[in-house]
PDB file of C-alpha atoms in Angstrom:
ATOM      1  CA  MET V   1       0.006   0.014  -0.109  1.00 43.00           C
ATOM      2  CA  GLU V   2       1.437   3.380  -1.019  1.00 44.00           C
ATOM      3  CA  ASN V   3       1.760   6.013   1.603  1.00 46.00           C
ATOM      4  CA  PRO V   4       1.793   9.738   0.011  1.00 45.00           C
ATOM      5  CA  ALA V   5       3.089  11.134   3.061  1.00 43.00           C
ATOM      6  CA  LEU V   6       6.367   9.375   2.594  1.00 43.00           C
ATOM      7  CA  ASP V   7       6.913  10.267  -0.981  1.00 49.00           C
ATOM      8  CA  GLU V   8      10.174  11.991  -1.536  1.00 51.00           C
ATOM      9  CA  PRO V   9       9.638  15.895  -1.802  1.00 56.00           C
ATOM     10  CA  TYR V  10      11.405  16.390  -5.160  1.00 63.00           C
ATOM     11  CA  LEU V  11      10.388  18.229  -8.112  1.00 68.00           C
ATOM     12  CA  GLN V  12       9.519  16.152 -11.171  1.00 74.00           C
ATOM     13  CA  SER V  13       8.128  16.510 -14.831  1.00 80.00           C
ATOM     14  CA  TRP V  14       7.712  19.947 -16.104  1.00 83.00           C
ATOM     15  CA  ARG V  15       8.431  21.618 -12.730  1.00 82.00           C
ATOM     16  CA  LEU V  16      11.771  20.164 -12.622  1.00 81.00           C
ATOM     17  CA  ALA V  17      12.551  21.167 -16.242  1.00 84.00           C
ATOM     18  CA  LEU V  18      11.338  24.930 -15.401  1.00 85.00           C
ATOM     19  CA  VAL V  19      13.468  25.118 -12.442  1.00 83.00           C
ATOM     20  CA  THR V  20      16.495  23.706 -13.928  1.00 82.00           C
ATOM     21  CA  THR V  21      16.267  25.991 -17.151  1.00 86.00           C
ATOM     22  CA  SER V  22      15.792  28.952 -14.842  1.00 83.00           C
ATOM     23  CA  LEU V  23      18.930  27.896 -12.661  1.00 78.00           C
ATOM     24  CA  CYS V  24      21.065  27.427 -16.084  1.00 80.00           C
ATOM     25  CA  LEU V  25      20.068  30.873 -17.331  1.00 80.00           C
ATOM     26  CA  GLY V  26      20.943  32.424 -13.982  1.00 73.00           C
ATOM     27  CA  THR V  27      24.174  30.719 -13.944  1.00 71.00           C
ATOM     28  CA  PHE V  28      24.876  32.047 -17.583  1.00 72.00           C
ATOM     29  CA  LEU V  29      24.237  35.577 -16.575  1.00 69.00           C
ATOM     30  CA  VAL V  30      26.409  35.298 -13.709  1.00 65.00           C
ATOM     31  CA  ALA V  31      29.208  33.771 -15.844  1.00 63.00           C
ATOM     32  CA  LEU V  32      28.930  36.789 -18.259  1.00 62.00           C
ATOM     33  CA  ASP V  33      29.660  38.962 -15.389  1.00 59.00           C
ATOM     34  CA  VAL V  34      32.447  37.004 -13.800  1.00 56.00           C
ATOM     35  CA  ASN V  35      34.205  36.208 -16.994  1.00 53.00           C
ATOM     36  CA  ILE V  36      34.322  39.632 -18.226  1.00 54.00           C
ATOM     37  CA  ILE V  37      37.772  39.894 -16.465  1.00 51.00           C
ATOM     38  CA  GLY V  38      39.166  38.084 -19.557  1.00 49.00           C
ATOM     39  CA  VAL V  39      38.657  41.168 -21.518  1.00 47.00           C
ATOM     40  CA  ALA V  40      39.145  43.666 -18.675  1.00 48.00           C
ATOM     41  CA  VAL V  41      42.891  42.719 -17.843  1.00 49.00           C
ATOM     42  CA  PRO V  42      45.108  45.947 -17.481  1.00 46.00           C
ATOM     43  CA  LYS V  43      47.727  46.258 -20.267  1.00 44.00           C
ATOM     44  CA  ILE V  44      50.566  46.280 -17.813  1.00 43.00           C
ATOM     45  CA  THR V  45      52.940  44.173 -19.362  1.00 43.00           C
ATOM     46  CA  SER V  46      54.789  44.389 -22.841  1.00 45.00           C
ATOM     47  CA  VAL V  47      53.475  40.969 -23.822  1.00 44.00           C
ATOM     48  CA  PHE V  48      49.778  41.639 -23.210  1.00 45.00           C
ATOM     49  CA  ASP V  49      49.488  44.672 -25.531  1.00 47.00           C
ATOM     50  CA  SER V  50      46.280  43.842 -27.360  1.00 45.00           C
ATOM     51  CA  LEU V  51      42.703  42.683 -26.891  1.00 41.00           C
ATOM     52  CA  GLY V  52      43.667  39.409 -28.802  1.00 47.00           C
ATOM     53  CA  ASP V  53      46.269  38.497 -26.020  1.00 51.00           C
ATOM     54  CA  ALA V  54      43.513  38.866 -23.368  1.00 50.00           C
ATOM     55  CA  SER V  55      42.073  35.516 -24.548  1.00 51.00           C
ATOM     56  CA  TRP V  56      45.088  33.690 -23.471  1.00 55.00           C
ATOM     57  CA  TYR V  57      44.446  35.085 -20.136  1.00 57.00           C
ATOM     58  CA  ALA V  58      40.663  34.061 -19.992  1.00 56.00           C
ATOM     59  CA  ALA V  59      41.582  30.517 -21.443  1.00 57.00           C
ATOM     60  CA  ALA V  60      44.269  29.642 -19.003  1.00 57.00           C
ATOM     61  CA  TYR V  61      42.225  30.665 -15.936  1.00 58.00           C
ATOM     62  CA  LEU V  62      38.631  30.544 -16.671  1.00 60.00           C
ATOM     63  CA  LEU V  63      38.378  27.527 -19.016  1.00 62.00           C
ATOM     64  CA  THR V  64      40.410  25.431 -16.732  1.00 62.00           C
ATOM     65  CA  MET V  65      38.261  26.404 -13.670  1.00 62.00           C
ATOM     66  CA  THR V  66      35.138  25.744 -15.403  1.00 63.00           C
ATOM     67  CA  ALA V  67      36.082  22.187 -17.172  1.00 62.00           C
ATOM     68  CA  LEU V  68      37.153  20.646 -13.869  1.00 62.00           C
ATOM     69  CA  GLN V  69      33.947  21.547 -11.887  1.00 60.00           C
ATOM     70  CA  PRO V  70      31.736  19.008 -13.545  1.00 64.00           C
ATOM     71  CA  THR V  71      34.569  16.441 -13.532  1.00 62.00           C
ATOM     72  CA  MET V  72      35.322  16.968  -9.885  1.00 59.00           C
ATOM     73  CA  GLY V  73      31.580  16.958  -9.096  1.00 60.00           C
ATOM     74  CA  TYR V  74      31.269  13.372 -10.519  1.00 60.00           C
ATOM     75  CA  LEU V  75      34.701  12.041  -8.694  1.00 59.00           C
ATOM     76  CA  TYR V  76      33.250  13.655  -5.583  1.00 56.00           C
ATOM     77  CA  LYS V  77      30.764  10.858  -5.334  1.00 55.00           C
ATOM     78  CA  SER V  78      33.537   8.402  -4.096  1.00 51.00           C
ATOM     79  CA  PHE V  79      35.927  11.095  -2.462  1.00 50.00           C
ATOM     80  CA  ASN V  80      35.351  13.864  -0.046  1.00 63.00           C
ATOM     81  CA  VAL V  81      37.452  16.239   1.891  1.00 74.00           C
ATOM     82  CA  PRO V  82      40.859  15.150   0.419  1.00 79.00           C
ATOM     83  CA  TYR V  83      39.701  16.434  -2.951  1.00 78.00           C
ATOM     84  CA  MET V  84      38.991  19.746  -1.622  1.00 81.00           C
ATOM     85  CA  MET V  85      42.226  19.779   0.049  1.00 85.00           C
ATOM     86  CA  ILE V  86      44.241  19.070  -3.100  1.00 86.00           C
ATOM     87  CA  GLY V  87      42.237  21.865  -4.970  1.00 85.00           C
ATOM     88  CA  MET V  88      43.045  24.447  -2.308  1.00 88.00           C
ATOM     89  CA  VAL V  89      46.775  23.399  -2.437  1.00 90.00           C
ATOM     90  CA  PHE V  90      46.926  24.043  -6.045  1.00 90.00           C
ATOM     91  CA  CYS V  91      44.922  27.375  -5.746  1.00 88.00           C
ATOM     92  CA  ASP V  92      47.527  28.515  -3.000  1.00 91.00           C
ATOM     93  CA  ILE V  93      50.302  27.388  -5.509  1.00 92.00           C
ATOM     94  CA  GLY V  94      48.816  29.324  -8.339  1.00 90.00           C
ATOM     95  CA  ALA V  95      47.951  32.384  -6.378  1.00 89.00           C
ATOM     96  CA  GLY V  96      51.654  32.620  -4.975  1.00 91.00           C
ATOM     97  CA  LEU V  97      52.934  32.200  -8.390  1.00 91.00           C
ATOM     98  CA  ILE V  98      50.526  35.095  -9.636  1.00 88.00           C
ATOM     99  CA  THR V  99      52.182  37.381  -7.032  1.00 88.00           C
ATOM    100  CA  ARG V 100      55.397  37.055  -8.988  1.00 87.00           C
ATOM    101  CA  LEU V 101      54.143  38.479 -12.217  1.00 84.00           C
ATOM    102  CA  ASP V 102      55.891  41.679 -13.498  1.00 82.00           C
ATOM    103  CA  THR V 103      56.440  43.614 -16.686  1.00 80.00           C
ATOM    104  CA  ASN V 104      58.989  41.043 -17.798  1.00 82.00           C
ATOM    105  CA  THR V 105      57.057  37.991 -17.364  1.00 82.00           C
ATOM    106  CA  PRO V 106      56.575  36.003 -20.598  1.00 85.00           C
ATOM    107  CA  LYS V 107      53.322  34.851 -21.957  1.00 80.00           C
ATOM    108  CA  ALA V 108      53.822  31.239 -21.291  1.00 83.00           C
ATOM    109  CA  GLN V 109      54.483  31.960 -17.601  1.00 85.00           C
ATOM    110  CA  TRP V 110      51.190  33.680 -17.231  1.00 82.00           C
ATOM    111  CA  ALA V 111      49.297  30.893 -18.929  1.00 83.00           C
ATOM    112  CA  VAL V 112      51.085  28.349 -16.570  1.00 87.00           C
ATOM    113  CA  PHE V 113      50.347  30.245 -13.400  1.00 88.00           C
ATOM    114  CA  LEU V 114      46.681  31.041 -14.252  1.00 85.00           C
ATOM    115  CA  PHE V 115      46.154  27.213 -15.247  1.00 86.00           C
ATOM    116  CA  ILE V 116      47.484  26.164 -11.856  1.00 89.00           C
ATOM    117  CA  ALA V 117      45.085  28.477 -10.018  1.00 86.00           C
ATOM    118  CA  GLY V 118      42.283  27.582 -12.350  1.00 83.00           C
ATOM    119  CA  THR V 119      42.779  23.967 -11.652  1.00 84.00           C
ATOM    120  CA  GLY V 120      42.598  24.535  -8.011  1.00 84.00           C
ATOM    121  CA  LEU V 121      39.583  26.583  -7.986  1.00 81.00           C
ATOM    122  CA  GLY V 122      38.021  24.196 -10.485  1.00 78.00           C
ATOM    123  CA  THR V 123      38.589  21.287  -8.147  1.00 78.00           C
ATOM    124  CA  ALA V 124      37.446  23.063  -4.807  1.00 78.00           C
ATOM    125  CA  MET V 125      35.170  25.636  -5.653  1.00 76.00           C
ATOM    126  CA  GLN V 126      31.848  23.636  -6.238  1.00 74.00           C
ATOM    127  CA  LEU V 127      32.441  20.780  -3.888  1.00 77.00           C
ATOM    128  CA  PRO V 128      30.781  22.703  -0.636  1.00 79.00           C
ATOM    129  CA  TYR V 129      27.595  22.330  -2.532  1.00 77.00           C
ATOM    130  CA  THR V 130      27.948  18.598  -2.486  1.00 77.00           C
ATOM    131  CA  ALA V 131      29.127  18.545   0.937  1.00 79.00           C
ATOM    132  CA  ILE V 132      25.853  20.524   2.189  1.00 81.00           C
ATOM    133  CA  GLN V 133      23.655  17.794   0.792  1.00 78.00           C
ATOM    134  CA  VAL V 134      25.639  15.285   2.757  1.00 78.00           C
ATOM    135  CA  VAL V 135      26.025  16.728   5.927  1.00 80.00           C
ATOM    136  CA  LEU V 136      22.518  18.424   6.340  1.00 81.00           C
ATOM    137  CA  ASN V 137      19.051  16.744   6.401  1.00 78.00           C
ATOM    138  CA  ASP V 138      16.735  17.298   3.382  1.00 75.00           C
ATOM    139  CA  SER V 139      14.718  20.113   5.190  1.00 79.00           C
ATOM    140  CA  ASP V 140      17.822  22.036   5.881  1.00 83.00           C
ATOM    141  CA  ILE V 141      19.648  21.776   2.623  1.00 80.00           C
ATOM    142  CA  SER V 142      17.931  24.846   1.000  1.00 81.00           C
ATOM    143  CA  THR V 143      18.965  26.844   3.998  1.00 85.00           C
ATOM    144  CA  GLY V 144      22.495  25.829   3.767  1.00 84.00           C
ATOM    145  CA  ASN V 145      22.776  26.517   0.141  1.00 82.00           C
ATOM    146  CA  GLY V 146      21.513  29.857   0.680  1.00 83.00           C
ATOM    147  CA  LEU V 147      24.066  30.549   3.672  1.00 85.00           C
ATOM    148  CA  PHE V 148      26.745  29.253   1.479  1.00 83.00           C
ATOM    149  CA  VAL V 149      25.853  31.506  -1.474  1.00 80.00           C
ATOM    150  CA  PHE V 150      25.457  34.511   0.917  1.00 84.00           C
ATOM    151  CA  PHE V 151      28.965  34.211   2.337  1.00 84.00           C
ATOM    152  CA  ASN V 152      30.516  33.423  -1.044  1.00 80.00           C
ATOM    153  CA  GLN V 153      29.169  36.628  -2.424  1.00 78.00           C
ATOM    154  CA  LEU V 154      29.927  38.467   0.747  1.00 83.00           C
ATOM    155  CA  GLY V 155      33.384  37.537   0.527  1.00 81.00           C
ATOM    156  CA  GLY V 156      33.548  39.157  -3.087  1.00 77.00           C
ATOM    157  CA  MET V 157      31.858  42.384  -1.824  1.00 80.00           C
ATOM    158  CA  ILE V 158      34.197  42.819   1.092  1.00 86.00           C
ATOM    159  CA  GLY V 159      37.490  41.612  -0.878  1.00 84.00           C
ATOM    160  CA  ILE V 160      37.277  43.906  -3.849  1.00 83.00           C
ATOM    161  CA  PRO V 161      36.951  47.320  -2.134  1.00 86.00           C
ATOM    162  CA  ILE V 162      39.880  46.105   0.044  1.00 89.00           C
ATOM    163  CA  ALA V 163      41.925  44.944  -2.951  1.00 87.00           C
ATOM    164  CA  GLN V 164      41.126  48.284  -4.517  1.00 86.00           C
ATOM    165  CA  SER V 165      42.210  50.308  -1.516  1.00 89.00           C
ATOM    166  CA  LEU V 166      45.465  48.384  -1.302  1.00 90.00           C
ATOM    167  CA  PHE V 167      46.051  48.794  -5.073  1.00 89.00           C
ATOM    168  CA  LEU V 168      45.547  52.544  -5.029  1.00 89.00           C
ATOM    169  CA  SER V 169      47.506  53.215  -2.260  1.00 91.00           C
ATOM    170  CA  ASP V 170      50.442  51.402  -3.252  1.00 91.00           C
ATOM    171  CA  LEU V 171      50.118  52.799  -6.858  1.00 89.00           C
ATOM    172  CA  ARG V 172      50.437  56.317  -5.457  1.00 91.00           C
ATOM    173  CA  VAL V 173      53.581  55.127  -3.841  1.00 91.00           C
ATOM    174  CA  GLN V 174      55.064  53.432  -6.633  1.00 90.00           C
ATOM    175  CA  VAL V 175      54.310  56.415  -9.054  1.00 88.00           C
ATOM    176  CA  SER V 176      55.752  58.797  -6.685  1.00 89.00           C
ATOM    177  CA  THR V 177      58.961  56.555  -6.377  1.00 90.00           C
ATOM    178  CA  LEU V 178      59.425  55.665 -10.012  1.00 89.00           C
ATOM    179  CA  VAL V 179      58.034  58.553 -11.601  1.00 87.00           C
ATOM    180  CA  PRO V 180      58.512  61.519  -9.340  1.00 88.00           C
ATOM    181  CA  SER V 181      57.597  64.218 -11.768  1.00 86.00           C
ATOM    182  CA  LEU V 182      54.273  62.903 -12.397  1.00 87.00           C
ATOM    183  CA  ASP V 183      51.119  63.320 -10.221  1.00 86.00           C
ATOM    184  CA  PRO V 184      49.836  59.812  -9.024  1.00 87.00           C
ATOM    185  CA  ASN V 185      46.281  61.112  -9.403  1.00 88.00           C
ATOM    186  CA  VAL V 186      46.815  61.573 -13.138  1.00 86.00           C
ATOM    187  CA  VAL V 187      47.754  58.050 -13.447  1.00 85.00           C
ATOM    188  CA  ILE V 188      44.753  56.721 -11.375  1.00 85.00           C
ATOM    189  CA  SER V 189      42.180  58.896 -13.162  1.00 83.00           C
ATOM    190  CA  ALA V 190      43.691  57.871 -16.720  1.00 79.00           C
ATOM    191  CA  GLY V 191      43.639  54.007 -16.058  1.00 77.00           C
ATOM    192  CA  ALA V 192      45.809  51.308 -17.137  1.00 76.00           C
ATOM    193  CA  THR V 193      44.622  51.559 -20.829  1.00 76.00           C
ATOM    194  CA  ARG V 194      46.050  55.127 -21.257  1.00 80.00           C
ATOM    195  CA  LEU V 195      49.548  54.562 -19.779  1.00 81.00           C
ATOM    196  CA  ARG V 196      51.041  55.168 -23.155  1.00 83.00           C
ATOM    197  CA  GLN V 197      49.100  58.347 -23.760  1.00 84.00           C
ATOM    198  CA  ILE V 198      50.324  59.692 -20.378  1.00 84.00           C
ATOM    199  CA  ALA V 199      53.806  58.624 -21.117  1.00 82.00           C
ATOM    200  CA  GLU V 200      53.827  60.616 -24.410  1.00 82.00           C
ATOM    201  CA  THR V 201      52.254  63.692 -23.014  1.00 82.00           C
ATOM    202  CA  SER V 202      54.267  63.822 -19.887  1.00 79.00           C
ATOM    203  CA  ASN V 203      57.497  62.801 -21.425  1.00 81.00           C
ATOM    204  CA  VAL V 204      58.047  59.875 -18.839  1.00 82.00           C
ATOM    205  CA  PRO V 205      59.150  56.308 -19.682  1.00 84.00           C
ATOM    206  CA  LEU V 206      56.324  54.082 -20.448  1.00 83.00           C
ATOM    207  CA  LEU V 207      58.163  51.059 -18.821  1.00 84.00           C
ATOM    208  CA  SER V 208      58.394  53.024 -15.492  1.00 86.00           C
ATOM    209  CA  LEU V 209      54.424  53.450 -15.610  1.00 86.00           C
ATOM    210  CA  GLN V 210      53.898  49.797 -16.459  1.00 85.00           C
ATOM    211  CA  LYS V 211      56.266  48.779 -13.677  1.00 87.00           C
ATOM    212  CA  ALA V 212      54.387  50.997 -10.955  1.00 87.00           C
ATOM    213  CA  TYR V 213      51.120  49.412 -12.134  1.00 86.00           C
ATOM    214  CA  ALA V 214      52.593  45.732 -11.852  1.00 85.00           C
ATOM    215  CA  ASN V 215      54.162  46.448  -8.493  1.00 88.00           C
ATOM    216  CA  ALA V 216      50.929  47.844  -7.183  1.00 89.00           C
ATOM    217  CA  LEU V 217      48.909  44.915  -8.275  1.00 87.00           C
ATOM    218  CA  SER V 218      51.102  42.780  -6.078  1.00 88.00           C
ATOM    219  CA  ARG V 219      49.374  43.662  -3.029  1.00 89.00           C
ATOM    220  CA  PRO V 220      45.925  42.619  -4.290  1.00 89.00           C
ATOM    221  CA  TYR V 221      47.430  39.364  -5.326  1.00 90.00           C
ATOM    222  CA  ILE V 222      49.020  38.956  -1.826  1.00 91.00           C
ATOM    223  CA  LEU V 223      45.530  39.472  -0.335  1.00 91.00           C
ATOM    224  CA  ALA V 224      43.966  36.842  -2.634  1.00 89.00           C
ATOM    225  CA  LEU V 225      46.829  34.403  -1.642  1.00 91.00           C
ATOM    226  CA  SER V 226      46.266  35.149   2.059  1.00 92.00           C
ATOM    227  CA  ALA V 227      42.484  34.282   1.678  1.00 89.00           C
ATOM    228  CA  ALA V 228      43.281  31.031  -0.354  1.00 89.00           C
ATOM    229  CA  CYS V 229      45.693  29.902   2.510  1.00 91.00           C
ATOM    230  CA  ALA V 230      43.245  30.865   5.145  1.00 90.00           C
ATOM    231  CA  SER V 231      40.696  28.499   3.449  1.00 86.00           C
ATOM    232  CA  THR V 232      42.962  25.654   3.105  1.00 88.00           C
ATOM    233  CA  LEU V 233      43.579  25.715   6.906  1.00 89.00           C
ATOM    234  CA  ILE V 234      39.810  25.523   7.521  1.00 86.00           C
ATOM    235  CA  VAL V 235      39.136  22.661   4.828  1.00 84.00           C
ATOM    236  CA  PRO V 236      40.394  19.909   7.202  1.00 83.00           C
ATOM    237  CA  PHE V 237      37.753  20.660   9.903  1.00 83.00           C
ATOM    238  CA  MET V 238      34.745  19.782   7.530  1.00 79.00           C
ATOM    239  CA  GLU V 239      33.024  16.652   8.182  1.00 77.00           C
ATOM    240  CA  TRP V 240      34.818  13.574   6.747  1.00 76.00           C
ATOM    241  CA  ARG V 241      32.071  11.606   5.197  1.00 72.00           C
ATOM    242  CA  ASN V 242      31.894   9.306   2.186  1.00 69.00           C
ATOM    243  CA  ILE V 243      29.074   9.912  -0.080  1.00 69.00           C
ATOM    244  CA  LYS V 244      28.576   6.437  -1.189  1.00 70.00           C
ATOM    245  CA  LYS V 245      28.113   5.202   2.419  1.00 72.00           C
ATOM    246  CA  GLU V 246      25.790   8.246   3.388  1.00 69.00           C
ATOM    247  CA  ALA V 247      23.750   7.588   0.530  1.00 65.00           C
ATOM    248  CA  GLY V 248      23.450   3.873   1.567  1.00 67.00           C
ATOM    249  CA  ILE V 249      22.429   4.753   4.966  1.00 70.00           C
ATOM    250  CA  ARG V 250      19.878   7.214   3.769  1.00 67.00           C
ATOM    251  CA  MET V 251      18.443   4.725   1.264  1.00 69.00           C
ATOM    252  CA  THR V 252      18.164   2.179   4.130  1.00 75.00           C
ATOM    253  CA  ASN V 253      16.542   4.537   6.404  1.00 69.00           C
ATOM    254  CA  ALA V 254      14.120   5.791   4.072  1.00 67.00           C
ATOM    255  CA  GLU V 255      13.199   2.161   3.295  1.00 72.00           C
ATOM    256  CA  ILE V 256      12.751   1.323   6.921  1.00 73.00           C
ATOM    257  CA  GLU V 257      10.630   4.347   7.413  1.00 70.00           C
ATOM    258  CA  SER V 258       8.562   3.328   4.262  1.00 71.00           C
ATOM    259  CA  ARG V 259       7.958  -0.085   5.619  1.00 72.00           C
ATOM    260  CA  VAL V 260       7.107   1.290   9.024  1.00 71.00           C
ATOM    261  CA  GLY V 261       4.770   3.633   7.579  1.00 70.00           C
ATOM    262  CA  ILE V 262       3.089   0.904   5.484  1.00 71.00           C
ATOM    263  CA  ALA V 263       2.722  -1.357   8.481  1.00 70.00           C
ATOM    264  CA  LEU V 264       1.151   1.372  10.616  1.00 73.00           C
ATOM    265  CA  GLN V 265      -1.224   2.089   7.803  1.00 74.00           C
ATOM    266  CA  ASP V 266      -2.190  -1.460   7.402  1.00 67.00           C
ATOM    267  CA  GLU V 267      -2.553  -1.765  11.263  1.00 70.00           C
ATOM    268  CA  LYS V 268      -4.909   1.270  11.235  1.00 72.00           C
ATOM    269  CA  GLU V 269      -6.941  -0.181   8.471  1.00 72.00           C
ATOM    270  CA  GLN V 270      -7.060  -3.603  10.183  1.00 70.00           C
ATOM    271  CA  ILE V 271      -8.328  -1.650  13.402  1.00 71.00           C
ATOM    272  CA  LYS V 272     -10.892   0.190  11.582  1.00 67.00           C
ATOM    273  CA  ASN V 273     -12.187  -2.980   9.977  1.00 67.00           C
ATOM    274  CA  GLU V 274     -12.446  -4.758  13.263  1.00 65.00           C
ATOM    275  CA  MET V 275     -14.283  -1.683  14.753  1.00 68.00           C
ATOM    276  CA  THR V 276     -16.626  -1.768  11.776  1.00 68.00           C
ATOM    277  CA  SER V 277     -17.375  -5.358  12.157  1.00 66.00           C
ATOM    278  CA  VAL V 278     -17.833  -5.065  15.924  1.00 62.00           C
ATOM    279  CA  GLU V 279     -20.427  -2.263  15.374  1.00 60.00           C
ATOM    280  CA  GLY V 280     -22.113  -4.062  12.666  1.00 56.00           C
TER     281      GLY V 280
END
């Protein structure tokens, strides 16, 4: 005998398709905003001097991260926290290498450094979503996902202003040191894409301006490295659970609850029939 109260509370049919499509469209719009970094890279080196070169930057970092997310999501069915730790270690190494970038860094090194960082993020970035479904009960998963997304976005909201403040303050120092004759506010107002124009109109070396920008960017890079290292220290404190075992336990518990519910329902029906026969 079926018990409707024990049915799994999951979407099916057109409702599932509608929700999935909406989530995919939302993710696509977010990706457009996030991936704009691929064409917004400041031209601070003599290698990345055209928009065509920006595609190398985007491909090395973003494609690596994106390609590994579904792969690691599949592998995460068998392995848990260790994969996240491995991903964070790669992220730490990549972030540390990125802090070494300067005006003389070859394009190949840019690609390798960003590939390593993208590999780390692609391995570890989406795994907390899976961990939430293992650690929390079904009724708490939506709340856990909401909190995870909130703090994930909150980190970006806080980190970007801090990084900008570090960059601008150090850029003023770098310009005053490397190009004393030039007002730092002029460089800040012009932006990275107009460094060549400033160098020509102010009669200052372009390489000095590029070096000032590259040196100032090292502080936001160090901030990102610090955040990645702090995350690595937190990962081991997550609950070490095996997803296959947890799925087996939940299926067993659900089957037991279903059998108990059916037995109770049958018992109620039997009692009801006995009472009806007695009254008759």
